[in-house]
């Protein structure tokens, strides 16, 4: 039997999804994207899963969209295949997703990592948007999310020349949250996800939503959303528990209510 195209495991309250097309450096074929969307949605609808790790292999997180499929498809078949909706479905996941990146993280792979909520990178990671070398440009948000993450100068440099950033450069430019030793990338991503999973899910979901809104709305509207989200979180049982636990000098036990 063929190996599954994504590997799925659970580590306590953390769902772990691993892309598994190693021979093609996890090129994001339609089949791989469909499997990713289905798995992420399943974890997202499970209240016992409070954070997700999305990873690839040691050599590549993902080397981009599947170039064979891109070249075989016409613009119309690509548009009609539901390709665009898959990216939107991943963006819509409410559970925080930690991208665990080792090796190549290119093109659609980099866009996928940027769709996640934070990136933990191995010191071996290489980030790039090399679509320009193929005569195209990023198509899944790269020109927008990369520019918001690293600023215009570095985004122009990467997207117009195809230059890759090392993990350290990506950290310095604000694209990734943490860089760790080669052997620690996956364990560290799971540890970070485990830390998030131990917090109150209501506050976590509201905080994720408010941070994402910072890229969509003016400051005053974002601050207003934050204020309302604060009071909504304060109305949760988890806030009662968190505040009480602090005063009682014990660890809180959040239930997600
Ligand atoms: N697609 C298909 N196969 C790929 C691939 C890819 N993106 N990247 C690598 N592979 C395959 C190679 O063909 C090779 O297969 P075999 O020849 O062994 O059968 C195998 O993986 C190993 O690759 P290499 O032999 O090339 O390995 P190297 O170490 O020499 O080089 C590399 C590694 C990552 C530098 C190189 O493979 C490379 O440059 N890969 C292509 C990177 C790239 O250009 N990525 C951008 C693809 S375009 C959209 C959404 C998304 C997108 C567009 C629109 N919409 C929603 C509208 C996204 C577009 C893209 O990502």
PDB file of C-alpha atoms and ligand atoms in Angstrom:
ATOM      1  CA  UNK A   1       0.000   0.000   0.000  1.00  0.00           C
ATOM      2  CA  UNK A   2       1.196   3.523  -0.752  1.00  0.00           C
ATOM      3  CA  UNK A   3       2.356   5.655   2.195  1.00  0.00           C
ATOM      4  CA  UNK A   4      -0.292   8.119   3.393  1.00  0.00           C
ATOM      5  CA  UNK A   5       0.279  11.567   1.955  1.00  0.00           C
ATOM      6  CA  UNK A   6      -0.145  13.163   5.367  1.00  0.00           C
ATOM      7  CA  UNK A   7       0.728  11.553   8.678  1.00  0.00           C
ATOM      8  CA  UNK A   8      -1.587  12.373  11.553  1.00  0.00           C
ATOM      9  CA  UNK A   9      -0.880  11.934  15.235  1.00  0.00           C
ATOM     10  CA  UNK A  10      -2.036  13.362  18.505  1.00  0.00           C
ATOM     11  CA  UNK A  11       0.265  14.466  21.290  1.00  0.00           C
ATOM     12  CA  UNK A  12      -2.010  15.247  24.247  1.00  0.00           C
ATOM     13  CA  UNK A  13      -4.059  18.271  23.210  1.00  0.00           C
ATOM     14  CA  UNK A  14      -1.865  18.929  20.186  1.00  0.00           C
ATOM     15  CA  UNK A  15      -2.722  17.581  16.739  1.00  0.00           C
ATOM     16  CA  UNK A  16       0.337  16.915  14.599  1.00  0.00           C
ATOM     17  CA  UNK A  17       0.034  16.895  10.806  1.00  0.00           C
ATOM     18  CA  UNK A  18       3.072  15.924   8.742  1.00  0.00           C
ATOM     19  CA  UNK A  19       3.213  16.321   4.964  1.00  0.00           C
ATOM     20  CA  UNK A  20       4.600  13.142   3.482  1.00  0.00           C
ATOM     21  CA  UNK A  21       5.720  13.427  -0.164  1.00  0.00           C
ATOM     22  CA  UNK A  22       9.445  13.320   0.593  1.00  0.00           C
ATOM     23  CA  UNK A  23      10.586  12.371  -2.921  1.00  0.00           C
ATOM     24  CA  UNK A  24       8.945  15.497  -4.325  1.00  0.00           C
ATOM     25  CA  UNK A  25      10.087  17.653  -1.374  1.00  0.00           C
ATOM     26  CA  UNK A  26       6.437  17.879  -0.296  1.00  0.00           C
ATOM     27  CA  UNK A  27       5.399  19.707  -3.463  1.00  0.00           C
ATOM     28  CA  UNK A  28       1.821  20.742  -2.758  1.00  0.00           C
ATOM     29  CA  UNK A  29      -0.183  18.636  -5.197  1.00  0.00           C
ATOM     30  CA  UNK A  30      -3.968  18.862  -5.229  1.00  0.00           C
ATOM     31  CA  UNK A  31      -4.078  15.525  -3.430  1.00  0.00           C
ATOM     32  CA  UNK A  32      -1.734  16.745  -0.678  1.00  0.00           C
ATOM     33  CA  UNK A  33      -3.657  20.011  -0.271  1.00  0.00           C
ATOM     34  CA  UNK A  34      -6.980  18.124  -0.058  1.00  0.00           C
ATOM     35  CA  UNK A  35      -5.578  15.798   2.610  1.00  0.00           C
ATOM     36  CA  UNK A  36      -4.175  18.766   4.541  1.00  0.00           C
ATOM     37  CA  UNK A  37      -7.468  20.638   4.454  1.00  0.00           C
ATOM     38  CA  UNK A  38      -9.445  17.561   5.562  1.00  0.00           C
ATOM     39  CA  UNK A  39      -7.066  16.834   8.466  1.00  0.00           C
ATOM     40  CA  UNK A  40      -6.852  20.436   9.645  1.00  0.00           C
ATOM     41  CA  UNK A  41     -10.640  20.778   9.537  1.00  0.00           C
ATOM     42  CA  UNK A  42     -11.062  17.587  11.528  1.00  0.00           C
ATOM     43  CA  UNK A  43      -8.678  18.783  14.242  1.00  0.00           C
ATOM     44  CA  UNK A  44     -10.324  22.216  14.189  1.00  0.00           C
ATOM     45  CA  UNK A  45     -13.747  20.748  14.892  1.00  0.00           C
ATOM     46  CA  UNK A  46     -12.451  18.655  17.807  1.00  0.00           C
ATOM     47  CA  UNK A  47     -12.645  20.561  21.132  1.00  0.00           C
ATOM     48  CA  UNK A  48      -9.922  18.325  22.598  1.00  0.00           C
ATOM     49  CA  UNK A  49      -7.418  19.619  20.029  1.00  0.00           C
ATOM     50  CA  UNK A  50      -6.272  23.013  21.248  1.00  0.00           C
ATOM     51  CA  UNK A  51      -3.277  23.591  18.983  1.00  0.00           C
ATOM     52  CA  UNK A  52      -1.923  22.068  15.793  1.00  0.00           C
ATOM     53  CA  UNK A  53       1.607  21.512  14.499  1.00  0.00           C
ATOM     54  CA  UNK A  54       1.980  21.460  10.716  1.00  0.00           C
ATOM     55  CA  UNK A  55       5.305  20.075   9.577  1.00  0.00           C
ATOM     56  CA  UNK A  56       7.119  18.482   6.695  1.00  0.00           C
ATOM     57  CA  UNK A  57      10.321  16.483   6.412  1.00  0.00           C
ATOM     58  CA  UNK A  58      13.832  17.338   7.502  1.00  0.00           C
ATOM     59  CA  UNK A  59      14.902  18.201   3.916  1.00  0.00           C
ATOM     60  CA  UNK A  60      11.812  20.206   3.045  1.00  0.00           C
ATOM     61  CA  UNK A  61       8.774  21.693   4.687  1.00  0.00           C
ATOM     62  CA  UNK A  62       7.425  22.114   1.144  1.00  0.00           C
ATOM     63  CA  UNK A  63       9.146  23.203  -2.084  1.00  0.00           C
ATOM     64  CA  UNK A  64       6.042  24.908  -3.449  1.00  0.00           C
ATOM     65  CA  UNK A  65       3.056  24.046  -5.546  1.00  0.00           C
ATOM     66  CA  UNK A  66       3.504  20.932  -7.670  1.00  0.00           C
ATOM     67  CA  UNK A  67       5.181  22.345 -10.770  1.00  0.00           C
ATOM     68  CA  UNK A  68       4.075  19.352 -12.876  1.00  0.00           C
ATOM     69  CA  UNK A  69       0.435  20.062 -12.039  1.00  0.00           C
ATOM     70  CA  UNK A  70       0.893  23.804 -12.564  1.00  0.00           C
ATOM     71  CA  UNK A  71       2.374  23.188 -15.969  1.00  0.00           C
ATOM     72  CA  UNK A  72      -0.239  20.616 -17.046  1.00  0.00           C
ATOM     73  CA  UNK A  73      -3.238  22.676 -15.934  1.00  0.00           C
ATOM     74  CA  UNK A  74      -4.782  25.503 -17.883  1.00  0.00           C
ATOM     75  CA  UNK A  75      -5.744  28.667 -15.994  1.00  0.00           C
ATOM     76  CA  UNK A  76      -9.347  27.511 -16.284  1.00  0.00           C
ATOM     77  CA  UNK A  77      -8.766  23.974 -14.928  1.00  0.00           C
ATOM     78  CA  UNK A  78      -6.644  25.392 -12.086  1.00  0.00           C
ATOM     79  CA  UNK A  79      -9.360  27.907 -11.244  1.00  0.00           C
ATOM     80  CA  UNK A  80     -12.149  25.350 -11.467  1.00  0.00           C
ATOM     81  CA  UNK A  81     -10.268  22.678  -9.460  1.00  0.00           C
ATOM     82  CA  UNK A  82     -11.080  24.296  -6.117  1.00  0.00           C
ATOM     83  CA  UNK A  83      -7.398  25.155  -5.648  1.00  0.00           C
ATOM     84  CA  UNK A  84      -8.152  28.640  -4.342  1.00  0.00           C
ATOM     85  CA  UNK A  85     -10.722  27.406  -1.829  1.00  0.00           C
ATOM     86  CA  UNK A  86      -8.177  25.054  -0.231  1.00  0.00           C
ATOM     87  CA  UNK A  87      -5.981  27.972   0.819  1.00  0.00           C
ATOM     88  CA  UNK A  88      -8.999  29.830   2.135  1.00  0.00           C
ATOM     89  CA  UNK A  89     -10.044  26.747   4.137  1.00  0.00           C
ATOM     90  CA  UNK A  90      -6.650  26.639   5.855  1.00  0.00           C
ATOM     91  CA  UNK A  91      -6.829  30.364   6.612  1.00  0.00           C
ATOM     92  CA  UNK A  92     -10.223  29.815   8.232  1.00  0.00           C
ATOM     93  CA  UNK A  93      -8.954  27.271  10.814  1.00  0.00           C
ATOM     94  CA  UNK A  94      -9.567  28.749  14.292  1.00  0.00           C
ATOM     95  CA  UNK A  95      -7.223  26.478  16.223  1.00  0.00           C
ATOM     96  CA  UNK A  96      -3.707  27.970  16.355  1.00  0.00           C
ATOM     97  CA  UNK A  97      -1.317  26.310  13.914  1.00  0.00           C
ATOM     98  CA  UNK A  98       2.436  26.216  14.530  1.00  0.00           C
ATOM     99  CA  UNK A  99       4.440  25.600  11.348  1.00  0.00           C
ATOM    100  CA  UNK A 100       7.466  23.375  11.984  1.00  0.00           C
ATOM    101  CA  UNK A 101       9.895  24.231   9.199  1.00  0.00           C
ATOM    102  CA  UNK A 102      13.072  22.374   8.334  1.00  0.00           C
ATOM    103  CA  UNK A 103      14.856  22.676   4.992  1.00  0.00           C
ATOM    104  CA  UNK A 104      13.198  24.180   1.921  1.00  0.00           C
ATOM    105  CA  UNK A 105      10.141  26.352   2.492  1.00  0.00           C
ATOM    106  CA  UNK A 106       9.513  27.786  -0.952  1.00  0.00           C
ATOM    107  CA  UNK A 107       6.771  29.281  -3.071  1.00  0.00           C
ATOM    108  CA  UNK A 108       3.424  27.840  -1.997  1.00  0.00           C
ATOM    109  CA  UNK A 109       5.317  26.147   0.882  1.00  0.00           C
ATOM    110  CA  UNK A 110       6.357  29.543   2.234  1.00  0.00           C
ATOM    111  CA  UNK A 111       2.819  30.832   1.692  1.00  0.00           C
ATOM    112  CA  UNK A 112       1.471  27.821   3.592  1.00  0.00           C
ATOM    113  CA  UNK A 113       3.869  28.460   6.493  1.00  0.00           C
ATOM    114  CA  UNK A 114       2.778  32.116   6.523  1.00  0.00           C
ATOM    115  CA  UNK A 115      -0.884  31.030   6.688  1.00  0.00           C
ATOM    116  CA  UNK A 116      -0.010  29.320   9.962  1.00  0.00           C
ATOM    117  CA  UNK A 117       0.008  31.435  13.120  1.00  0.00           C
ATOM    118  CA  UNK A 118       3.682  31.209  13.915  1.00  0.00           C
ATOM    119  CA  UNK A 119       6.733  29.539  12.470  1.00  0.00           C
ATOM    120  CA  UNK A 120       9.315  27.528  14.397  1.00  0.00           C
ATOM    121  CA  UNK A 121      12.309  26.959  12.139  1.00  0.00           C
ATOM    122  CA  UNK A 122      15.288  24.657  12.143  1.00  0.00           C
ATOM    123  CA  UNK A 123      18.617  26.409  11.555  1.00  0.00           C
ATOM    124  CA  UNK A 124      18.583  24.548   8.202  1.00  0.00           C
ATOM    125  CA  UNK A 125      15.412  26.260   6.970  1.00  0.00           C
ATOM    126  CA  UNK A 126      15.449  28.252   3.730  1.00  0.00           C
ATOM    127  CA  UNK A 127      12.567  30.565   2.913  1.00  0.00           C
ATOM    128  CA  UNK A 128      11.860  31.822  -0.570  1.00  0.00           C
ATOM    129  CA  UNK A 129       9.313  32.867  -3.174  1.00  0.00           C
ATOM    130  CA  UNK A 130      11.121  31.697  -6.323  1.00  0.00           C
ATOM    131  CA  UNK A 131       8.065  31.792  -8.612  1.00  0.00           C
ATOM    132  CA  UNK A 132       9.713  34.582 -10.629  1.00  0.00           C
ATOM    133  CA  UNK A 133      12.184  31.972 -11.949  1.00  0.00           C
ATOM    134  CA  UNK A 134       9.230  30.124 -13.480  1.00  0.00           C
ATOM    135  CA  UNK A 135       7.827  33.221 -15.139  1.00  0.00           C
ATOM    136  CA  UNK A 136       5.025  33.653 -12.605  1.00  0.00           C
ATOM    137  CA  UNK A 137       4.603  35.278  -9.202  1.00  0.00           C
ATOM    138  CA  UNK A 138       3.270  34.134  -5.833  1.00  0.00           C
ATOM    139  CA  UNK A 139      -0.431  33.242  -6.062  1.00  0.00           C
ATOM    140  CA  UNK A 140      -1.441  32.226  -2.546  1.00  0.00           C
ATOM    141  CA  UNK A 141      -0.830  35.458  -0.674  1.00  0.00           C
ATOM    142  CA  UNK A 142       2.974  35.677  -0.871  1.00  0.00           C
ATOM    143  CA  UNK A 143       3.166  39.262  -2.155  1.00  0.00           C
ATOM    144  CA  UNK A 144       0.854  40.358   0.655  1.00  0.00           C
ATOM    145  CA  UNK A 145       1.777  38.258   3.704  1.00  0.00           C
ATOM    146  CA  UNK A 146       5.529  38.283   3.074  1.00  0.00           C
ATOM    147  CA  UNK A 147       5.472  42.075   2.665  1.00  0.00           C
ATOM    148  CA  UNK A 148       3.536  42.488   5.904  1.00  0.00           C
ATOM    149  CA  UNK A 149       5.983  40.165   7.690  1.00  0.00           C
ATOM    150  CA  UNK A 150       9.359  41.385   6.422  1.00  0.00           C
ATOM    151  CA  UNK A 151       8.613  44.820   4.913  1.00  0.00           C
ATOM    152  CA  UNK A 152       8.834  46.104   1.355  1.00  0.00           C
ATOM    153  CA  UNK A 153      12.609  46.041   0.800  1.00  0.00           C
ATOM    154  CA  UNK A 154      13.152  42.396   1.701  1.00  0.00           C
ATOM    155  CA  UNK A 155       9.882  41.263   0.076  1.00  0.00           C
ATOM    156  CA  UNK A 156      10.860  42.984  -3.195  1.00  0.00           C
ATOM    157  CA  UNK A 157      14.321  41.431  -3.003  1.00  0.00           C
ATOM    158  CA  UNK A 158      12.949  37.914  -2.388  1.00  0.00           C
ATOM    159  CA  UNK A 159      10.066  38.038  -4.853  1.00  0.00           C
ATOM    160  CA  UNK A 160      11.815  39.863  -7.718  1.00  0.00           C
ATOM    161  CA  UNK A 161      15.133  37.990  -7.517  1.00  0.00           C
ATOM    162  CA  UNK A 162      14.014  34.678  -6.013  1.00  0.00           C
ATOM    163  CA  UNK A 163      16.635  35.025  -3.242  1.00  0.00           C
ATOM    164  CA  UNK A 164      16.179  32.665  -0.309  1.00  0.00           C
ATOM    165  CA  UNK A 165      16.480  33.743   3.325  1.00  0.00           C
ATOM    166  CA  UNK A 166      18.339  31.609   5.844  1.00  0.00           C
ATOM    167  CA  UNK A 167      16.556  30.785   9.089  1.00  0.00           C
ATOM    168  CA  UNK A 168      18.608  33.421  10.927  1.00  0.00           C
ATOM    169  CA  UNK A 169      17.752  36.080   8.326  1.00  0.00           C
ATOM    170  CA  UNK A 170      14.079  35.079   8.508  1.00  0.00           C
ATOM    171  CA  UNK A 171      14.223  35.506  12.279  1.00  0.00           C
ATOM    172  CA  UNK A 172      15.913  38.899  11.994  1.00  0.00           C
ATOM    173  CA  UNK A 173      13.270  40.075   9.511  1.00  0.00           C
ATOM    174  CA  UNK A 174      10.306  38.887  11.594  1.00  0.00           C
ATOM    175  CA  UNK A 175       9.155  36.034   9.348  1.00  0.00           C
ATOM    176  CA  UNK A 176       9.726  33.336  11.966  1.00  0.00           C
ATOM    177  CA  UNK A 177       9.231  33.315  15.720  1.00  0.00           C
ATOM    178  CA  UNK A 178      12.009  30.940  16.798  1.00  0.00           C
ATOM    179  CA  UNK A 179      15.052  29.234  15.291  1.00  0.00           C
ATOM    180  CA  UNK A 180      16.368  26.077  16.912  1.00  0.00           C
ATOM    181  CA  UNK A 181      19.106  23.514  16.335  1.00  0.00           C
ATOM    182  CA  UNK A 182      18.691  21.064  13.444  1.00  0.00           C
ATOM    183  CA  UNK A 183      17.665  18.156  15.658  1.00  0.00           C
ATOM    184  CA  UNK A 184      15.169  20.174  17.761  1.00  0.00           C
ATOM    185  CA  UNK A 185      12.819  21.730  15.193  1.00  0.00           C
ATOM    186  CA  UNK A 186       9.898  19.345  15.516  1.00  0.00           C
ATOM    187  CA  UNK A 187      10.180  18.847  19.283  1.00  0.00           C
ATOM    188  CA  UNK A 188      10.327  22.625  19.793  1.00  0.00           C
ATOM    189  CA  UNK A 189       7.279  23.194  17.566  1.00  0.00           C
ATOM    190  CA  UNK A 190       5.370  20.560  19.562  1.00  0.00           C
ATOM    191  CA  UNK A 191       6.510  22.155  22.805  1.00  0.00           C
ATOM    192  CA  UNK A 192       5.334  25.611  21.715  1.00  0.00           C
ATOM    193  CA  UNK A 193       2.004  24.158  20.536  1.00  0.00           C
ATOM    194  CA  UNK A 194       1.710  22.326  23.876  1.00  0.00           C
ATOM    195  CA  UNK A 195       2.197  25.604  25.720  1.00  0.00           C
ATOM    196  CA  UNK A 196      -0.583  27.244  23.681  1.00  0.00           C
ATOM    197  CA  UNK A 197      -2.798  24.188  24.201  1.00  0.00           C
ATOM    198  CA  UNK A 198      -2.525  24.590  27.975  1.00  0.00           C
ATOM    199  CA  UNK A 199      -4.072  28.092  27.862  1.00  0.00           C
ATOM    200  CA  UNK A 200      -7.784  28.884  27.853  1.00  0.00           C
ATOM    201  CA  UNK A 201      -9.073  28.176  24.320  1.00  0.00           C
ATOM    202  CA  UNK A 202     -11.601  31.038  24.350  1.00  0.00           C
ATOM    203  CA  UNK A 203      -8.873  33.634  25.022  1.00  0.00           C
ATOM    204  CA  UNK A 204      -6.541  31.927  22.534  1.00  0.00           C
ATOM    205  CA  UNK A 205      -9.136  32.014  19.732  1.00  0.00           C
ATOM    206  CA  UNK A 206     -10.044  35.633  20.441  1.00  0.00           C
ATOM    207  CA  UNK A 207      -6.383  36.685  20.592  1.00  0.00           C
ATOM    208  CA  UNK A 208      -5.614  34.959  17.274  1.00  0.00           C
ATOM    209  CA  UNK A 209      -8.600  36.672  15.665  1.00  0.00           C
ATOM    210  CA  UNK A 210      -7.571  40.089  17.020  1.00  0.00           C
ATOM    211  CA  UNK A 211      -3.955  39.751  15.850  1.00  0.00           C
ATOM    212  CA  UNK A 212      -5.133  38.691  12.376  1.00  0.00           C
ATOM    213  CA  UNK A 213      -7.447  41.716  12.327  1.00  0.00           C
ATOM    214  CA  UNK A 214      -4.399  43.977  12.783  1.00  0.00           C
ATOM    215  CA  UNK A 215      -3.592  43.273   9.115  1.00  0.00           C
ATOM    216  CA  UNK A 216      -7.111  43.983   7.885  1.00  0.00           C
ATOM    217  CA  UNK A 217      -8.572  46.969   9.743  1.00  0.00           C
ATOM    218  CA  UNK A 218      -7.535  50.484  10.881  1.00  0.00           C
ATOM    219  CA  UNK A 219      -5.948  50.799  14.343  1.00  0.00           C
ATOM    220  CA  UNK A 220      -9.043  52.259  16.007  1.00  0.00           C
ATOM    221  CA  UNK A 221     -11.235  49.386  14.739  1.00  0.00           C
ATOM    222  CA  UNK A 222      -8.611  46.834  15.808  1.00  0.00           C
ATOM    223  CA  UNK A 223      -8.398  48.314  19.300  1.00  0.00           C
ATOM    224  CA  UNK A 224     -12.199  48.295  19.506  1.00  0.00           C
ATOM    225  CA  UNK A 225     -12.279  44.607  18.488  1.00  0.00           C
ATOM    226  CA  UNK A 226      -9.621  43.859  21.106  1.00  0.00           C
ATOM    227  CA  UNK A 227     -11.643  45.622  23.821  1.00  0.00           C
ATOM    228  CA  UNK A 228     -14.793  43.671  23.036  1.00  0.00           C
ATOM    229  CA  UNK A 229     -12.796  40.444  22.790  1.00  0.00           C
ATOM    230  CA  UNK A 230     -11.306  41.188  26.213  1.00  0.00           C
ATOM    231  CA  UNK A 231     -14.758  41.436  27.801  1.00  0.00           C
ATOM    232  CA  UNK A 232     -15.935  38.313  25.967  1.00  0.00           C
ATOM    233  CA  UNK A 233     -12.929  36.404  27.290  1.00  0.00           C
ATOM    234  CA  UNK A 234     -13.535  37.840  30.772  1.00  0.00           C
ATOM    235  CA  UNK A 235     -17.064  36.403  30.626  1.00  0.00           C
ATOM    236  CA  UNK A 236     -15.693  32.880  30.158  1.00  0.00           C
ATOM    237  CA  UNK A 237     -15.424  30.310  32.932  1.00  0.00           C
ATOM    238  CA  UNK A 238     -11.770  30.011  31.941  1.00  0.00           C
ATOM    239  CA  UNK A 239     -11.152  33.635  32.987  1.00  0.00           C
ATOM    240  CA  UNK A 240     -12.784  32.967  36.373  1.00  0.00           C
ATOM    241  CA  UNK A 241     -10.530  29.946  36.721  1.00  0.00           C
ATOM    242  CA  UNK A 242      -7.359  31.738  35.543  1.00  0.00           C
ATOM    243  CA  UNK A 243      -7.809  34.692  37.876  1.00  0.00           C
ATOM    244  CA  UNK A 244      -8.763  32.477  40.831  1.00  0.00           C
ATOM    245  CA  UNK A 245      -5.846  30.113  40.238  1.00  0.00           C
ATOM    246  CA  UNK A 246      -3.402  33.032  40.283  1.00  0.00           C
ATOM    247  CA  UNK A 247      -4.751  34.253  43.625  1.00  0.00           C
ATOM    248  CA  UNK A 248      -4.685  30.719  45.036  1.00  0.00           C
ATOM    249  CA  UNK A 249      -1.097  30.277  43.784  1.00  0.00           C
ATOM    250  CA  UNK A 250      -1.895  27.178  41.689  1.00  0.00           C
ATOM    251  CA  UNK A 251      -1.953  26.236  38.008  1.00  0.00           C
ATOM    252  CA  UNK A 252      -5.240  26.923  36.212  1.00  0.00           C
ATOM    253  CA  UNK A 253      -7.250  24.114  34.671  1.00  0.00           C
ATOM    254  CA  UNK A 254      -8.938  25.569  31.598  1.00  0.00           C
ATOM    255  CA  UNK A 255     -11.973  23.775  30.193  1.00  0.00           C
ATOM    256  CA  UNK A 256     -12.754  25.879  27.121  1.00  0.00           C
ATOM    257  CA  UNK A 257     -16.016  27.266  28.489  1.00  0.00           C
TER     258      UNK A 257
HETATM  259  N1  LIG B   1       7.030  20.621  -7.722  1.00  0.00           N
HETATM  260  C1  LIG B   1       7.243  19.369  -8.166  1.00  0.00           C
HETATM  261  N2  LIG B   1       8.367  18.668  -7.920  1.00  0.00           N
HETATM  262  C2  LIG B   1       9.341  19.277  -7.213  1.00  0.00           C
HETATM  263  C3  LIG B   1       9.199  20.591  -6.723  1.00  0.00           C
HETATM  264  C4  LIG B   1       7.971  21.287  -7.006  1.00  0.00           C
HETATM  265  N3  LIG B   1       7.716  22.531  -6.547  1.00  0.00           N
HETATM  266  N4  LIG B   1      10.332  20.909  -6.063  1.00  0.00           N
HETATM  267  C5  LIG B   1      11.137  19.834  -6.127  1.00  0.00           C
HETATM  268  N5  LIG B   1      10.550  18.834  -6.815  1.00  0.00           N
HETATM  269  C6  LIG B   1      11.081  17.525  -7.107  1.00  0.00           C
HETATM  270  C7  LIG B   1      12.175  17.599  -8.150  1.00  0.00           C
HETATM  271  O1  LIG B   1      11.615  17.632  -9.447  1.00  0.00           O
HETATM  272  C8  LIG B   1      12.929  16.309  -7.892  1.00  0.00           C
HETATM  273  O2  LIG B   1      12.197  15.243  -8.437  1.00  0.00           O
HETATM  274  P1  LIG B   1      12.983  14.048  -9.264  1.00  0.00           P
HETATM  275  O3  LIG B   1      13.708  14.726 -10.347  1.00  0.00           O
HETATM  276  O4  LIG B   1      13.893  13.448  -8.195  1.00  0.00           O
HETATM  277  O5  LIG B   1      11.873  13.143  -9.693  1.00  0.00           O
HETATM  278  C9  LIG B   1      12.847  16.189  -6.376  1.00  0.00           C
HETATM  279  O6  LIG B   1      11.746  17.000  -5.964  1.00  0.00           O
HETATM  280  C10 LIG B   1      14.080  16.680  -5.667  1.00  0.00           C
HETATM  281  O7  LIG B   1      14.363  17.989  -6.151  1.00  0.00           O
HETATM  282  P2  LIG B   1      15.794  18.397  -6.746  1.00  0.00           P
HETATM  283  O8  LIG B   1      16.484  17.238  -7.370  1.00  0.00           O
HETATM  284  O9  LIG B   1      15.574  19.605  -7.571  1.00  0.00           O
HETATM  285  O10 LIG B   1      16.566  18.752  -5.397  1.00  0.00           O
HETATM  286  P3  LIG B   1      17.690  19.865  -5.178  1.00  0.00           P
HETATM  287  O11 LIG B   1      18.181  19.651  -3.778  1.00  0.00           O
HETATM  288  O12 LIG B   1      18.699  19.853  -6.291  1.00  0.00           O
HETATM  289  O13 LIG B   1      16.936  21.263  -5.276  1.00  0.00           O
HETATM  290  C11 LIG B   1      15.130  22.818  -4.779  1.00  0.00           C
HETATM  291  C12 LIG B   1      15.954  21.571  -4.328  1.00  0.00           C
HETATM  292  C13 LIG B   1      14.008  22.999  -3.768  1.00  0.00           C
HETATM  293  C14 LIG B   1      16.036  24.060  -4.755  1.00  0.00           C
HETATM  294  C15 LIG B   1      14.611  22.591  -6.222  1.00  0.00           C
HETATM  295  O14 LIG B   1      13.932  21.332  -6.246  1.00  0.00           O
HETATM  296  C16 LIG B   1      13.657  23.645  -6.656  1.00  0.00           C
HETATM  297  O15 LIG B   1      14.076  24.730  -7.061  1.00  0.00           O
HETATM  298  N6  LIG B   1      12.356  23.335  -6.620  1.00  0.00           N
HETATM  299  C17 LIG B   1      11.318  24.226  -7.131  1.00  0.00           C
HETATM  300  C18 LIG B   1      11.055  25.339  -6.157  1.00  0.00           C
HETATM  301  C19 LIG B   1      10.028  26.288  -6.704  1.00  0.00           C
HETATM  302  O16 LIG B   1      10.203  26.904  -7.772  1.00  0.00           O
HETATM  303  N7  LIG B   1       8.892  26.463  -5.989  1.00  0.00           N
HETATM  304  C20 LIG B   1       7.839  27.331  -6.425  1.00  0.00           C
HETATM  305  C21 LIG B   1       6.813  26.532  -7.220  1.00  0.00           C
HETATM  306  S1  LIG B   1       5.491  27.557  -7.865  1.00  0.00           S
HETATM  307  C22 LIG B   1      -1.798  29.563  -6.275  1.00  0.00           C
HETATM  308  C23 LIG B   1      -1.353  28.942  -5.122  1.00  0.00           C
HETATM  309  C24 LIG B   1      -0.037  28.564  -5.018  1.00  0.00           C
HETATM  310  C25 LIG B   1       0.861  28.790  -6.047  1.00  0.00           C
HETATM  311  C26 LIG B   1       0.412  29.416  -7.200  1.00  0.00           C
HETATM  312  C27 LIG B   1      -0.919  29.797  -7.319  1.00  0.00           C
HETATM  313  N8  LIG B   1      -3.141  29.975  -6.382  1.00  0.00           N
HETATM  314  C28 LIG B   1      -4.053  29.731  -5.257  1.00  0.00           C
HETATM  315  C29 LIG B   1      -3.584  30.733  -7.489  1.00  0.00           C
HETATM  316  C30 LIG B   1       2.225  28.360  -5.864  1.00  0.00           C
HETATM  317  C31 LIG B   1       3.143  28.301  -6.823  1.00  0.00           C
HETATM  318  C32 LIG B   1       4.454  27.710  -6.528  1.00  0.00           C
HETATM  319  O17 LIG B   1       4.777  27.338  -5.427  1.00  0.00           O
END
